[in-house]
Coordinates of C-alpha atoms (C1' of nucleotides) in Angstrom, one line a residue:
Chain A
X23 CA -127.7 22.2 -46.9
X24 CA -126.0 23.6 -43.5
X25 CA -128.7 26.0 -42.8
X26 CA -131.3 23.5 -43.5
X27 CA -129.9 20.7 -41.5
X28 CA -129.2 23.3 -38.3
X29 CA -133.3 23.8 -39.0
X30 CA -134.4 20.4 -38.5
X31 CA -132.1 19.6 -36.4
X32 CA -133.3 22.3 -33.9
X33 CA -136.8 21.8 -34.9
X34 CA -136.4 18.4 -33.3
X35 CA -134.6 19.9 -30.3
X36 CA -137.6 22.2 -28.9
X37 CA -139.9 19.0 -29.3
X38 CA -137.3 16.2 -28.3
X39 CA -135.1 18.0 -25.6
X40 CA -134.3 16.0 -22.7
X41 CA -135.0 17.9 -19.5
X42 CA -131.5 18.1 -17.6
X43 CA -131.1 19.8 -14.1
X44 CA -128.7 21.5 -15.7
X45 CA -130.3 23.2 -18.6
X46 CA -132.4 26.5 -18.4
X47 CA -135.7 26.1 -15.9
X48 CA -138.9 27.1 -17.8
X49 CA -138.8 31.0 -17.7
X50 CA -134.8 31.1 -17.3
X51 CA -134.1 33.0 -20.6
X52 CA -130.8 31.2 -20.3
X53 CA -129.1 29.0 -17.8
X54 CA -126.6 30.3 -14.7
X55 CA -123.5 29.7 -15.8
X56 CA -122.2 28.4 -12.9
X57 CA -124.4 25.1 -13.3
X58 CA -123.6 24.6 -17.1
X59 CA -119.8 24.8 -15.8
X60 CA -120.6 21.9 -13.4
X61 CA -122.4 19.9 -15.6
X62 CA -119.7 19.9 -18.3
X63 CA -116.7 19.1 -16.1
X64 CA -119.0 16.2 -14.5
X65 CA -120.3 15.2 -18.1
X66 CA -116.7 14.7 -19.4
X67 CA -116.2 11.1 -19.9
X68 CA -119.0 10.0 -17.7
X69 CA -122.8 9.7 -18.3
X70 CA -125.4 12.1 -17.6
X71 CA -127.6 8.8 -15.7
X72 CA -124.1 8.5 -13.5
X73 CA -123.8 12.7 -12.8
X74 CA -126.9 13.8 -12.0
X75 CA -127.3 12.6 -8.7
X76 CA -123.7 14.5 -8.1
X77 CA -124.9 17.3 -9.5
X78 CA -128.0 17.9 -7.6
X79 CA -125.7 17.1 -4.8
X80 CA -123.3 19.5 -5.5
X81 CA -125.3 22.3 -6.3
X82 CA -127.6 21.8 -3.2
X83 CA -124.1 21.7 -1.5
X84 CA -122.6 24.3 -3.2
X85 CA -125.1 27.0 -4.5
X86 CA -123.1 29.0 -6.5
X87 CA -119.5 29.7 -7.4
X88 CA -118.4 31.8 -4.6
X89 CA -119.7 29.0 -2.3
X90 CA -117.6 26.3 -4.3
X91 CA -114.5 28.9 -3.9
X92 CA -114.7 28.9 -0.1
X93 CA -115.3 25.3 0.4
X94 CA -112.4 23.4 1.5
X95 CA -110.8 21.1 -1.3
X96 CA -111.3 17.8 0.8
X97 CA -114.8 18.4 1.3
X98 CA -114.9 18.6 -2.6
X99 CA -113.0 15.4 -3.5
X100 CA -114.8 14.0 -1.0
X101 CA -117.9 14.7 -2.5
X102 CA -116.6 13.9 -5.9
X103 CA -115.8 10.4 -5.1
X104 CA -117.2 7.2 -7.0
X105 CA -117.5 9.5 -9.9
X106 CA -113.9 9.1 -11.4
X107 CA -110.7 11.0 -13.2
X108 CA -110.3 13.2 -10.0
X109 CA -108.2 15.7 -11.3
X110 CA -111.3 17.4 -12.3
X111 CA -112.2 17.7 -8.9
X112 CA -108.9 19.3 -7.9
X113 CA -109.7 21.3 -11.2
X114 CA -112.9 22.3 -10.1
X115 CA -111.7 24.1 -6.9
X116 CA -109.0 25.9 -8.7
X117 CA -111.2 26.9 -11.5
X118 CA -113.9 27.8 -8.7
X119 CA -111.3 30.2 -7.0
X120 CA -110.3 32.0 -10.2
X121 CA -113.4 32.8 -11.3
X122 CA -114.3 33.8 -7.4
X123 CA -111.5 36.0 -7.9
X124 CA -112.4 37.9 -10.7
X125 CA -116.0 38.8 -10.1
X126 CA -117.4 36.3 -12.7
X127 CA -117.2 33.5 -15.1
X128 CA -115.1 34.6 -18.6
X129 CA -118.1 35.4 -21.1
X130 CA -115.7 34.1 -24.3
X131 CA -114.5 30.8 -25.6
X132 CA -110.8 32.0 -25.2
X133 CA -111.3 33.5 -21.5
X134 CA -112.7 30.0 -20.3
X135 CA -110.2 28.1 -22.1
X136 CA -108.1 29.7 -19.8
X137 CA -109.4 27.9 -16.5
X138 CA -108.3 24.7 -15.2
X139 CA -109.8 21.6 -16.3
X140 CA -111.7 23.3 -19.5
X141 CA -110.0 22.0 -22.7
X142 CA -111.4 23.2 -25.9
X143 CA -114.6 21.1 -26.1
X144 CA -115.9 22.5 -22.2
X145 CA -114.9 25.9 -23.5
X146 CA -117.1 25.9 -26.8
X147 CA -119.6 24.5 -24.7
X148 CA -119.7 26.5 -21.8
X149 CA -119.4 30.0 -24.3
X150 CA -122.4 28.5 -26.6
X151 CA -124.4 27.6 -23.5
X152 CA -124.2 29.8 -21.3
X153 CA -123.4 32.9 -23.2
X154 CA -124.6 32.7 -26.2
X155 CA -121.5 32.4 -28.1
X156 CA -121.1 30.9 -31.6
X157 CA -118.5 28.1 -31.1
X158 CA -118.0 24.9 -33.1
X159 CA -118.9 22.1 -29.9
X160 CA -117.4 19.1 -30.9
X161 CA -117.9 16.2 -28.0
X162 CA -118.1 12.4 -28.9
X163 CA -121.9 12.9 -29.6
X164 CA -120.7 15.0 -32.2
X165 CA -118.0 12.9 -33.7
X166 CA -120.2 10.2 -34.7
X167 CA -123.3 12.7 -35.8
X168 CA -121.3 14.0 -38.2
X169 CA -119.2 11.2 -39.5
X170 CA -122.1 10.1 -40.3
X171 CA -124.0 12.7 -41.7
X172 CA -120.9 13.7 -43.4
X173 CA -119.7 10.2 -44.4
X174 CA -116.3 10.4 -43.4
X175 CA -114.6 7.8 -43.8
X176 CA -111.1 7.8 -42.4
X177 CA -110.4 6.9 -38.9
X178 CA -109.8 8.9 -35.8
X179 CA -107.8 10.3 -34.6
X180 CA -107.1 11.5 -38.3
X181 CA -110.7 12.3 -39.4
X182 CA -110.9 15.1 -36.6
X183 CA -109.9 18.1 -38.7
X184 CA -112.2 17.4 -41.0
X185 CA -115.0 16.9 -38.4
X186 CA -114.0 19.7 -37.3
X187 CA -114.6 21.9 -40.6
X188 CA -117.8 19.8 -41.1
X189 CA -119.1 20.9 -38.0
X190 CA -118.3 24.6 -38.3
X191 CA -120.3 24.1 -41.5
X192 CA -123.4 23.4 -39.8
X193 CA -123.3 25.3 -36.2
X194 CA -125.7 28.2 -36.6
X195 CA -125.1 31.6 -35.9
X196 CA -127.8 31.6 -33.7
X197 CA -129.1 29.0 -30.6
X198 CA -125.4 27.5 -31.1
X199 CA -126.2 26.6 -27.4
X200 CA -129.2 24.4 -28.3
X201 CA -127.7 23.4 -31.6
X202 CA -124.7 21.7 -29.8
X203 CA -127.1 20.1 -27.1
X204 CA -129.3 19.3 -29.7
X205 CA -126.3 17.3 -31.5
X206 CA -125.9 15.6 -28.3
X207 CA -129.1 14.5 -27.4
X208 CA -129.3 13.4 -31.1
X209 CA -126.0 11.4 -30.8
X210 CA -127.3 10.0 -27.2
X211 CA -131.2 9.0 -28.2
X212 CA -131.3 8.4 -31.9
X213 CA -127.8 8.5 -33.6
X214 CA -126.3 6.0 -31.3
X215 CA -122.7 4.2 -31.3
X216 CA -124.8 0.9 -32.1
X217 CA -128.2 0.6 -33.5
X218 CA -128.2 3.7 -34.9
X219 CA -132.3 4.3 -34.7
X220 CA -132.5 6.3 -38.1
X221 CA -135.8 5.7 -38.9
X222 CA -136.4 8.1 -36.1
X223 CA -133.5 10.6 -37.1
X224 CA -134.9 14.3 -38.3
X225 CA -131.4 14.6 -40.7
X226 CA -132.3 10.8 -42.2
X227 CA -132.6 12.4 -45.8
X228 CA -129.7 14.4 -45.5
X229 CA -127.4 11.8 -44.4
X230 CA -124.6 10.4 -46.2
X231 CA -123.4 7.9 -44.1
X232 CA -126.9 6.4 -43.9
X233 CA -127.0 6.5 -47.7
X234 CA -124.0 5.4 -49.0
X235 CA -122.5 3.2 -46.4
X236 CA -123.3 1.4 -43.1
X237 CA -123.6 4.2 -40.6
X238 CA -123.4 2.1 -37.3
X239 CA -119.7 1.7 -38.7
X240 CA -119.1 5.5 -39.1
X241 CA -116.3 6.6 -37.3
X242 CA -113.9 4.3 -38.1
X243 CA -111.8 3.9 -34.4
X244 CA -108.0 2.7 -34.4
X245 CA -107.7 -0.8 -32.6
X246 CA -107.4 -0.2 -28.6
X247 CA -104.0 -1.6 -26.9
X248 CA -104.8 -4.9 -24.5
X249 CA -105.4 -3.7 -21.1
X250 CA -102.6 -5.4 -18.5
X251 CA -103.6 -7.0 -15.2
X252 CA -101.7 -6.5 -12.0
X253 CA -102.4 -7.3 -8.3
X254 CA -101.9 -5.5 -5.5
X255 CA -102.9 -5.6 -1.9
X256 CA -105.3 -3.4 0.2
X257 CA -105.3 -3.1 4.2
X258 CA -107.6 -3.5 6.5
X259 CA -107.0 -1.8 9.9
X260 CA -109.5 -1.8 12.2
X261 CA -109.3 -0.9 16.4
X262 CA -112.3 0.0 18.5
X263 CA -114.4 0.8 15.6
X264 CA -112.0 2.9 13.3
X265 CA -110.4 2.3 10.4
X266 CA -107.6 3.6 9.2
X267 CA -107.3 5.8 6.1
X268 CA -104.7 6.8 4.2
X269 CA -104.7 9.9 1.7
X270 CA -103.1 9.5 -1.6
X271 CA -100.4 11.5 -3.4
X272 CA -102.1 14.4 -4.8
X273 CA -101.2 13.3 -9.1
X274 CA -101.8 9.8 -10.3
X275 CA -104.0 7.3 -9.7
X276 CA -107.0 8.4 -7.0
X277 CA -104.8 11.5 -6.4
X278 CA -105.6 13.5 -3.5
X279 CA -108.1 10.7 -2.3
X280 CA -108.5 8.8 0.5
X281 CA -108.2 5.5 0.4
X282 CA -107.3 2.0 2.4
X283 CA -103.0 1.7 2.6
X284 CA -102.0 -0.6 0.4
X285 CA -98.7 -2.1 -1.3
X286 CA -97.8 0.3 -3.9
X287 CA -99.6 -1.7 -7.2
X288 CA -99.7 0.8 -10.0
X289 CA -100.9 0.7 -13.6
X290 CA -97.1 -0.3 -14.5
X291 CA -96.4 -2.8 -11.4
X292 CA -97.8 -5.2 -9.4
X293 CA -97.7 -4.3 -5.7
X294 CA -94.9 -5.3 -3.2
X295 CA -97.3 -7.7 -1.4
X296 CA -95.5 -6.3 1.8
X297 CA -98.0 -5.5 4.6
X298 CA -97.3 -2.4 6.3
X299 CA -97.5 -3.4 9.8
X300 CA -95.8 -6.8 11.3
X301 CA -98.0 -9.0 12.6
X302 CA -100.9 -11.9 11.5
X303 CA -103.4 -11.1 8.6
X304 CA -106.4 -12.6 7.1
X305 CA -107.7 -13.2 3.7
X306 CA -110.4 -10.7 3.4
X307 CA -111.5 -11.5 -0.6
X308 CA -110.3 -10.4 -3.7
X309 CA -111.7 -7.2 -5.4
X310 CA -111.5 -7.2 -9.3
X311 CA -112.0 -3.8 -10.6
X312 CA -111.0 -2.4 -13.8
X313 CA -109.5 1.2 -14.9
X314 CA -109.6 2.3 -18.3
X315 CA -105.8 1.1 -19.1
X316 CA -105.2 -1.9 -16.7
X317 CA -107.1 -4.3 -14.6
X318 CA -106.5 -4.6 -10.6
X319 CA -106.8 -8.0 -8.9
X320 CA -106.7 -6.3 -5.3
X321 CA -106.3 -8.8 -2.4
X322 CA -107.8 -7.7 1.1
X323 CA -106.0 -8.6 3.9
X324 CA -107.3 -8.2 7.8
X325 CA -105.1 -7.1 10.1
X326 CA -105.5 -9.4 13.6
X327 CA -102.7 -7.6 15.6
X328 CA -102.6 -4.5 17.7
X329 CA -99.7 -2.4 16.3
X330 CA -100.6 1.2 15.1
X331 CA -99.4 2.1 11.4
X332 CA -96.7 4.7 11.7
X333 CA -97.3 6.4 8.6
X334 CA -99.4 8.8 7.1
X335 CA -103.4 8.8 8.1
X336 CA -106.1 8.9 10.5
X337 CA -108.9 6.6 12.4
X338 CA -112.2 7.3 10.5
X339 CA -115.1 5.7 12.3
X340 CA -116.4 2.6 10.7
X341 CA -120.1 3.7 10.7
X342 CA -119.4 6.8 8.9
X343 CA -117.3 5.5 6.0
X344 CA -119.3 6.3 3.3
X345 CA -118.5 10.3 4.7
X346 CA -114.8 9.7 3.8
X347 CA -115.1 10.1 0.3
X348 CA -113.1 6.8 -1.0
X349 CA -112.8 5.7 -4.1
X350 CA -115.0 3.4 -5.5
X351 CA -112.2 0.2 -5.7
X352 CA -111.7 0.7 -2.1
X353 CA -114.9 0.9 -1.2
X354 CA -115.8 -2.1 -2.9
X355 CA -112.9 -3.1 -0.9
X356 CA -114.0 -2.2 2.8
X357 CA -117.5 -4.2 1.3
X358 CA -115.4 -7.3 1.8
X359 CA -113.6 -6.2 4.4
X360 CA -116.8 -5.3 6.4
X361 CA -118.8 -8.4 5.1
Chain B
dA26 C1' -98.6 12.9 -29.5
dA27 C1' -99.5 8.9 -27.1
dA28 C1' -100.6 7.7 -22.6
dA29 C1' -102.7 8.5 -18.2
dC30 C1' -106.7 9.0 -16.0
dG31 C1' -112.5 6.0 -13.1
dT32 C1' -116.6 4.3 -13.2
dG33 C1' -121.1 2.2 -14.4
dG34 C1' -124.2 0.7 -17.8
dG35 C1' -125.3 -1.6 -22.2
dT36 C1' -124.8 -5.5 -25.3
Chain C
dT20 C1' -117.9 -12.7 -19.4
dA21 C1' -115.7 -9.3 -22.0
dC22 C1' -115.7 -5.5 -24.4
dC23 C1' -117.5 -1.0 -25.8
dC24 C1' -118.7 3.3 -24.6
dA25 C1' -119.7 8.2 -22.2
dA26 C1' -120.9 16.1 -22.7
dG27 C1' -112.3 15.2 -22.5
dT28 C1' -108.1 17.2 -20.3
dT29 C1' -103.4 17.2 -19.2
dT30 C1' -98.7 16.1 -19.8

DNA sequence: AAAACGTGGGT
DNA sequence: TACCCAAGTTT
């Protein structure tokens, strides 16, 4: 059954592949490393509609890896923001540098495991990818594939190991590449976390899940926590057409990114509400924007008076913000401010 | 090992 | 609107 399924399933790839920036050009016998590398780190957690005007970006930016290496790390969070979890940005540069370093990108799962920001899915995939390596890829895509096909009942987190074995079962010994894209292009187009569109799925027949339970309820996920509101405060500092900018402490929340001062909210508090110059303010609006573990009710105050902020930052002209890289709460936040 | 870590799109 | 979800990693 394994070596038939890995058959369809990469029957179905050569005539259903999606064409990705990323992926080999017609004619590449197999894709530069260096862009499979970017695409992975930008695919984690985020879609490929939401990274692919980053990556042309990026790589138009930042040809190759040596370029990346040399390029200052502000200019790359910079460049990174709006596209979220930030560390990998930080990440990126480091990883960048290393492999600058060293001539070359590691050609083995283990050796990219090794780099920052490439945990053991972005290894497999980068090895199977871009080398050629056999390596079990195992993304979210993948998960619910082979739940599925598998019918696997228990719930994750528990059900992983067995997901696991499963899909070592299956991954062929060649085209692992293609096979794991092909699993995710499957997952994303056909085998999908609702509406699963089987009727268009090449492993239909083989599938368990679809024949001895529901497979739109395959995996079975533990119950999510309730996500906690705070407020906080952002402020607006404006004098002669600047703004001023803050950067933020390099871990944590928007680490290492620039961003309006505010009053200290966090995930686990509300913030002080204590504006950080003296003086008369304005309601600006309210900006409601919501992380993946708590929801921020951020207020946007005005400032009217002509002190100048003693702590860290800098005047960043107003008509160039969208240059200065913040985060996408605060931008939505200078939107008000600016409206 | 559970929690932290962003954002935008789909339903 | 509210919730779910997405090519996960780090601590």
């Amino acid at each position: 059954m394994a070596a038939i399924v890995s058959e369809k399933l990469l029957e179905w790839y050569d005539a259903n592949a999606r064409d990705l920036p990323w992926r080999a050009r017609p004619g590449e016998a197999a894709p530069d490393p260096y862009r499979v590398w970017l695409s992975e780190i930008m695919l984690q957690q985020t879609t490929v509609a939401a990274v692919k005007p980053y990556f042309e970006a990026f790589t138009r930016r930042w040809p190759n890896v040596e370029a990346l290496a040399t390029a200052p790390e502000e200019d790359v969070m910079a460049a990174w923001a709006g596209l979220g979890y930030y560390s990998r940005a930080r990440n990126l540069v480091k990883a960048a540098r290393a492999v600058a370093e060293r001539g070359g990108f590691p050609d083995t799962e283990e050796g990219l495991r090794q780099l920052p920001g490439l945990g053991q899915y972005t290894a497999a995939a980068v090895a199977a990818i871009a080398f050629g390596r056999r390596a079990v890829v195992v993304d979210a895509n993948v998960e619910r594939v082979v739940a599925r096909l598998f019918a696997l009942t228990e719930p994750l987190p528990v059900v992983r190991k067995a997901i696991r074995v499963c899909t070592e079962s299956i991954t062929p010994a060649q085209r692992s590449g293609d096979f794991a894209q092909a699993m995710m292009d499957l997952g994303s187009a056909v085998c999908t976390a609702r509406s699963p569109k089987c009727l268009l799925c090449p492993l239909a027949t083989d599938c368990r899940g679809r024949a001895e339970h529901d497979p739109e309820a395959l995996p079975v996920k533990a119950a999510k926590k309730p996500k906690p509101t705070r407020t906080g405060e952002a402020y607006w500092i404006e004098r002669e057409g600047m703004v001023w900018l803050a950067r933020r402490e390099g871990k944590g929340m928007l680490g290492g990114m620039r961003a309006l001062p505010d009053d200290g909210w966090s995930a686990r508090t509300d913030g002080a509400g204590v504006p950080l110059l003296e003086g008369e303010w304005e309601g600006a609006g309210l900006v409601r924007h919501s992380f993946t573990h708590f929801t921020l009710e951020l207020s946007v105050r005005r400032y009217l008076g002509a002190a100048t902020p003693r702590q860290e930052g800098e005047w960043w002209p107003i008509e160039r913000l969208d240059e200065a890289g913040l985060p996408t709460l605060f931008a939505k936040a200078a939107r008000l401010a600016l409206a």
